[in-house]
Amino acid sequence: MKNTSWISRLRGMFSSKFASGQNDFPVQSSPQSDTPLNAPSVIQQPYPVGSGQGSVQCISPAGLHRMAYLTWGDPQNPNVLLCVHGLTRRGSDFANLARAMSDRYYVVCPDVVGRGNSDHLANPMLYGVPQYVSDMVTLIAHLRPQRLDWFGTSMGGLVGMVLAGLQNQPIQRLLLNDVGPRIDPAFFMRLMKYLSKPVMFATQEEGLAYVNELTTTFGRHSPEQWRELNLPQLIQKQGKWHLHYDPQINAPIMASNPMTALAGEKALWNSFDAIKIPTLIVRGAESDLLSPATVAEMLKRNPNTKSVEIPEAGHAPAFILPNHIQIARDFFYNLN
């Protein structure tokens, strides 16, 4: 039922890099585990309504790690929509979108390594797009879809962009949610303000208020919607509430300099220019990450792209509201 030709090509390309010592995209697949990655000393948030769970074993130069994911829809559906979240978020962000899309897709929403129920990397300097691409190839090889589409928010869009720019890549349609090859400096300034300081909270409600304040740029939502979106971002450990990600995910960002940033942007433009599939660029009208000028350049450079702007949202639209979800449905169902 499921096509494996592109899987063998991708795995051959990635495994040859690893075997030759070019370990920028190492890959190893393993069977699914239905056991969430819960440590005995922590209290996890309940899984979103209607979701299933699993995990795959992945590899980095520092060793093995496991990546957890949530699912919606029929696991036998050969059409898979992979939804990949932003820097400090997790797969549960897509619960509303996934429920809406599960009539046509098996929707899979991973917790990128270092976030949520996934393992932390032994070497924090490996937190970056190359490792995330490697892990996603492992997940895709496990899922073995006939058709694969990709919804990527912020960091998740960058991962999809790099994968989609490779030869023999498996993605058929790509949605980039408020991200492009060029990151506006204003966003980095805002990012550093909260990534550089570890926080903990005495109560869950105190933590929720903090996360709600950080995510006001996601759009205009009700208190109930904010609660469903942001409670999974908190975890209780030893009586205190913490943000549900490895505080060291910022290590590569903190170690960057203007030269490495320019080199990274150039590499991202090269990946974007190589994309040959239908691509929708979604911009929050108030975004401080993706500028109108960058969107215009993306449209000019790649004829496979279209764009849409969402009012009353910044970085990045949460795709909770029905009219936002309809944008995704129209694009992935090829209605526009």
mmCIF file with all atom_site columns, N, CA, C and O in Angstrom, residues 19 33 52 58 74-75 86 94 135 182 229 243 251 253-254 257 263 270 282 286 300 302 307 319 331:
data_model
loop_
_atom_site.group_PDB
_atom_site.id
_atom_site.type_symbol
_atom_site.label_atom_id
_atom_site.label_alt_id
_atom_site.label_comp_id
_atom_site.label_asym_id
_atom_site.label_entity_id
_atom_site.label_seq_id
_atom_site.pdbx_PDB_ins_code
_atom_site.Cartn_x
_atom_site.Cartn_y
_atom_site.Cartn_z
_atom_site.occupancy
_atom_site.B_iso_or_equiv
_atom_site.pdbx_formal_charge
_atom_site.auth_seq_id
_atom_site.auth_comp_id
_atom_site.auth_asym_id
_atom_site.auth_atom_id
_atom_site.pdbx_PDB_model_num
ATOM 1   N N  . ALA A 1 19  ? 28.189 7.507  7.332  1.00 0.00 ? 19  ALA A N  1
ATOM 2   C CA . ALA A 1 19  ? 29.265 6.528  7.256  1.00 0.00 ? 19  ALA A CA 1
ATOM 3   C C  . ALA A 1 19  ? 30.583 7.160  6.852  1.00 0.00 ? 19  ALA A C  1
ATOM 4   O O  . ALA A 1 19  ? 31.665 6.720  7.254  1.00 0.00 ? 19  ALA A O  1
ATOM 5   N N  . SER A 1 33  ? 7.193  3.031  19.445 1.00 0.00 ? 33  SER A N  1
ATOM 6   C CA . SER A 1 33  ? 6.825  2.676  20.816 1.00 0.00 ? 33  SER A CA 1
ATOM 7   C C  . SER A 1 33  ? 5.551  3.418  21.161 1.00 0.00 ? 33  SER A C  1
ATOM 8   O O  . SER A 1 33  ? 5.446  4.604  20.908 1.00 0.00 ? 33  SER A O  1
ATOM 9   N N  . GLY A 1 52  ? -3.594 10.051 19.344 1.00 0.00 ? 52  GLY A N  1
ATOM 10  C CA . GLY A 1 52  ? -2.813 8.885  19.674 1.00 0.00 ? 52  GLY A CA 1
ATOM 11  C C  . GLY A 1 52  ? -1.386 9.318  19.953 1.00 0.00 ? 52  GLY A C  1
ATOM 12  O O  . GLY A 1 52  ? -1.039 10.495 19.847 1.00 0.00 ? 52  GLY A O  1
ATOM 13  N N  . CYS A 1 58  ? 15.943 7.829  17.198 1.00 0.00 ? 58  CYS A N  1
ATOM 14  C CA . CYS A 1 58  ? 16.752 8.562  16.230 1.00 0.00 ? 58  CYS A CA 1
ATOM 15  C C  . CYS A 1 58  ? 18.212 8.548  16.696 1.00 0.00 ? 58  CYS A C  1
ATOM 16  O O  . CYS A 1 58  ? 18.517 8.092  17.796 1.00 0.00 ? 58  CYS A O  1
ATOM 17  N N  . ASP A 1 74  ? -6.750 8.073  10.965 1.00 0.00 ? 74  ASP A N  1
ATOM 18  C CA . ASP A 1 74  ? -6.582 6.644  10.734 1.00 0.00 ? 74  ASP A CA 1
ATOM 19  C C  . ASP A 1 74  ? -5.126 6.316  10.428 1.00 0.00 ? 74  ASP A C  1
ATOM 20  O O  . ASP A 1 74  ? -4.583 6.780  9.417  1.00 0.00 ? 74  ASP A O  1
ATOM 21  N N  . PRO A 1 75  ? -4.453 5.506  11.252 1.00 0.00 ? 75  PRO A N  1
ATOM 22  C CA . PRO A 1 75  ? -3.051 5.153  10.980 1.00 0.00 ? 75  PRO A CA 1
ATOM 23  C C  . PRO A 1 75  ? -2.850 4.427  9.649  1.00 0.00 ? 75  PRO A C  1
ATOM 24  O O  . PRO A 1 75  ? -1.738 4.409  9.129  1.00 0.00 ? 75  PRO A O  1
ATOM 25  N N  . GLY A 1 86  ? 7.244  25.291 16.434 1.00 0.00 ? 86  GLY A N  1
ATOM 26  C CA . GLY A 1 86  ? 8.289  26.290 16.573 1.00 0.00 ? 86  GLY A CA 1
ATOM 27  C C  . GLY A 1 86  ? 9.295  25.972 17.667 1.00 0.00 ? 86  GLY A C  1
ATOM 28  O O  . GLY A 1 86  ? 9.207  24.938 18.347 1.00 0.00 ? 86  GLY A O  1
ATOM 29  N N  . PHE A 1 94  ? -0.863 21.746 17.538 1.00 0.00 ? 94  PHE A N  1
ATOM 30  C CA . PHE A 1 94  ? -1.642 21.547 16.326 1.00 0.00 ? 94  PHE A CA 1
ATOM 31  C C  . PHE A 1 94  ? -2.934 20.790 16.569 1.00 0.00 ? 94  PHE A C  1
ATOM 32  O O  . PHE A 1 94  ? -3.555 20.319 15.602 1.00 0.00 ? 94  PHE A O  1
ATOM 33  N N  . ASP A 1 135 ? 16.058 13.690 12.163 1.00 0.00 ? 135 ASP A N  1
ATOM 34  C CA . ASP A 1 135 ? 15.021 13.031 12.956 1.00 0.00 ? 135 ASP A CA 1
ATOM 35  C C  . ASP A 1 135 ? 13.719 12.893 12.173 1.00 0.00 ? 135 ASP A C  1
ATOM 36  O O  . ASP A 1 135 ? 13.014 11.876 12.278 1.00 0.00 ? 135 ASP A O  1
ATOM 37  N N  . ARG A 1 182 ? 15.088 34.483 5.718  1.00 0.00 ? 182 ARG A N  1
ATOM 38  C CA . ARG A 1 182 ? 15.665 35.627 6.441  1.00 0.00 ? 182 ARG A CA 1
ATOM 39  C C  . ARG A 1 182 ? 14.830 35.887 7.705  1.00 0.00 ? 182 ARG A C  1
ATOM 40  O O  . ARG A 1 182 ? 13.623 36.076 7.636  1.00 0.00 ? 182 ARG A O  1
ATOM 41  N N  . LEU A 1 229 ? -4.113 25.519 24.428 1.00 0.00 ? 229 LEU A N  1
ATOM 42  C CA . LEU A 1 229 ? -2.875 25.662 23.669 1.00 0.00 ? 229 LEU A CA 1
ATOM 43  C C  . LEU A 1 229 ? -1.644 25.608 24.560 1.00 0.00 ? 229 LEU A C  1
ATOM 44  O O  . LEU A 1 229 ? -0.635 24.970 24.214 1.00 0.00 ? 229 LEU A O  1
ATOM 45  N N  . LEU A 1 243 ? 8.905  25.291 32.100 1.00 0.00 ? 243 LEU A N  1
ATOM 46  C CA . LEU A 1 243 ? 8.588  25.202 30.681 1.00 0.00 ? 243 LEU A CA 1
ATOM 47  C C  . LEU A 1 243 ? 9.056  23.843 30.167 1.00 0.00 ? 243 LEU A C  1
ATOM 48  O O  . LEU A 1 243 ? 10.123 23.363 30.539 1.00 0.00 ? 243 LEU A O  1
ATOM 49  N N  . ALA A 1 251 ? 21.549 26.812 23.117 1.00 0.00 ? 251 ALA A N  1
ATOM 50  C CA . ALA A 1 251 ? 23.009 26.828 23.087 1.00 0.00 ? 251 ALA A CA 1
ATOM 51  C C  . ALA A 1 251 ? 23.581 27.226 21.724 1.00 0.00 ? 251 ALA A C  1
ATOM 52  O O  . ALA A 1 251 ? 24.453 28.101 21.654 1.00 0.00 ? 251 ALA A O  1
ATOM 53  N N  . ILE A 1 253 ? 22.171 28.981 19.375 1.00 0.00 ? 253 ILE A N  1
ATOM 54  C CA . ILE A 1 253 ? 21.801 30.369 19.089 1.00 0.00 ? 253 ILE A CA 1
ATOM 55  C C  . ILE A 1 253 ? 22.705 31.323 19.868 1.00 0.00 ? 253 ILE A C  1
ATOM 56  O O  . ILE A 1 253 ? 23.210 32.323 19.318 1.00 0.00 ? 253 ILE A O  1
ATOM 57  N N  . MET A 1 254 ? 22.944 31.002 21.140 1.00 0.00 ? 254 MET A N  1
ATOM 58  C CA . MET A 1 254 ? 23.787 31.868 21.962 1.00 0.00 ? 254 MET A CA 1
ATOM 59  C C  . MET A 1 254 ? 25.235 31.875 21.468 1.00 0.00 ? 254 MET A C  1
ATOM 60  O O  . MET A 1 254 ? 25.968 32.846 21.678 1.00 0.00 ? 254 MET A O  1
ATOM 61  N N  . ASN A 1 257 ? 27.276 34.055 15.756 1.00 0.00 ? 257 ASN A N  1
ATOM 62  C CA . ASN A 1 257 ? 27.822 35.401 15.550 1.00 0.00 ? 257 ASN A CA 1
ATOM 63  C C  . ASN A 1 257 ? 27.365 35.880 14.183 1.00 0.00 ? 257 ASN A C  1
ATOM 64  O O  . ASN A 1 257 ? 26.745 35.126 13.415 1.00 0.00 ? 257 ASN A O  1
ATOM 65  N N  . ALA A 1 263 ? 25.942 33.016 7.043  1.00 0.00 ? 263 ALA A N  1
ATOM 66  C CA . ALA A 1 263 ? 26.139 31.733 6.358  1.00 0.00 ? 263 ALA A CA 1
ATOM 67  C C  . ALA A 1 263 ? 24.873 30.884 6.444  1.00 0.00 ? 263 ALA A C  1
ATOM 68  O O  . ALA A 1 263 ? 24.488 30.218 5.474  1.00 0.00 ? 263 ALA A O  1
ATOM 69  N N  . ASN A 1 270 ? 19.433 28.975 -0.344 1.00 0.00 ? 270 ASN A N  1
ATOM 70  C CA . ASN A 1 270 ? 19.754 27.928 -1.313 1.00 0.00 ? 270 ASN A CA 1
ATOM 71  C C  . ASN A 1 270 ? 18.727 26.800 -1.250 1.00 0.00 ? 270 ASN A C  1
ATOM 72  O O  . ASN A 1 270 ? 18.290 26.272 -2.290 1.00 0.00 ? 270 ASN A O  1
ATOM 73  N N  . VAL A 1 282 ? 2.577  31.702 4.721  1.00 0.00 ? 282 VAL A N  1
ATOM 74  C CA . VAL A 1 282 ? 1.585  32.391 5.547  1.00 0.00 ? 282 VAL A CA 1
ATOM 75  C C  . VAL A 1 282 ? 2.325  33.387 6.427  1.00 0.00 ? 282 VAL A C  1
ATOM 76  O O  . VAL A 1 282 ? 3.280  33.019 7.116  1.00 0.00 ? 282 VAL A O  1
ATOM 77  N N  . GLU A 1 286 ? 1.178  41.116 11.756 1.00 0.00 ? 286 GLU A N  1
ATOM 78  C CA . GLU A 1 286 ? 1.953  41.857 12.752 1.00 0.00 ? 286 GLU A CA 1
ATOM 79  C C  . GLU A 1 286 ? 3.271  41.163 13.083 1.00 0.00 ? 286 GLU A C  1
ATOM 80  O O  . GLU A 1 286 ? 3.904  41.455 14.105 1.00 0.00 ? 286 GLU A O  1
ATOM 81  N N  . LYS A 1 300 ? 9.338  36.219 -5.562 1.00 0.00 ? 300 LYS A N  1
ATOM 82  C CA . LYS A 1 300 ? 10.091 36.546 -6.767 1.00 0.00 ? 300 LYS A CA 1
ATOM 83  C C  . LYS A 1 300 ? 11.067 35.440 -7.144 1.00 0.00 ? 300 LYS A C  1
ATOM 84  O O  . LYS A 1 300 ? 11.240 35.121 -8.323 1.00 0.00 ? 300 LYS A O  1
ATOM 85  N N  . ASN A 1 302 ? 11.067 32.121 -6.229 1.00 0.00 ? 302 ASN A N  1
ATOM 86  C CA . ASN A 1 302 ? 10.588 30.758 -6.443 1.00 0.00 ? 302 ASN A CA 1
ATOM 87  C C  . ASN A 1 302 ? 9.176  30.790 -7.022 1.00 0.00 ? 302 ASN A C  1
ATOM 88  O O  . ASN A 1 302 ? 8.227  31.175 -6.329 1.00 0.00 ? 302 ASN A O  1
ATOM 89  N N  . SER A 1 307 ? 1.380  33.356 -1.418 1.00 0.00 ? 307 SER A N  1
ATOM 90  C CA . SER A 1 307 ? 1.392  33.849 -0.040 1.00 0.00 ? 307 SER A CA 1
ATOM 91  C C  . SER A 1 307 ? 0.005  34.327 0.367  1.00 0.00 ? 307 SER A C  1
ATOM 92  O O  . SER A 1 307 ? -0.832 34.662 -0.473 1.00 0.00 ? 307 SER A O  1
ATOM 93  N N  . PHE A 1 319 ? -3.332 28.938 14.135 1.00 0.00 ? 319 PHE A N  1
ATOM 94  C CA . PHE A 1 319 ? -4.215 28.064 13.356 1.00 0.00 ? 319 PHE A CA 1
ATOM 95  C C  . PHE A 1 319 ? -5.176 27.305 14.272 1.00 0.00 ? 319 PHE A C  1
ATOM 96  O O  . PHE A 1 319 ? -5.352 26.094 14.164 1.00 0.00 ? 319 PHE A O  1
ATOM 97  N N  . PHE A 1 331 ? -5.424 24.934 0.876  1.00 0.00 ? 331 PHE A N  1
ATOM 98  C CA . PHE A 1 331 ? -4.120 24.710 0.250  1.00 0.00 ? 331 PHE A CA 1
ATOM 99  C C  . PHE A 1 331 ? -3.836 23.218 0.111  1.00 0.00 ? 331 PHE A C  1
ATOM 100 O O  . PHE A 1 331 ? -3.476 22.739 -0.975 1.00 0.00 ? 331 PHE A O  1
#
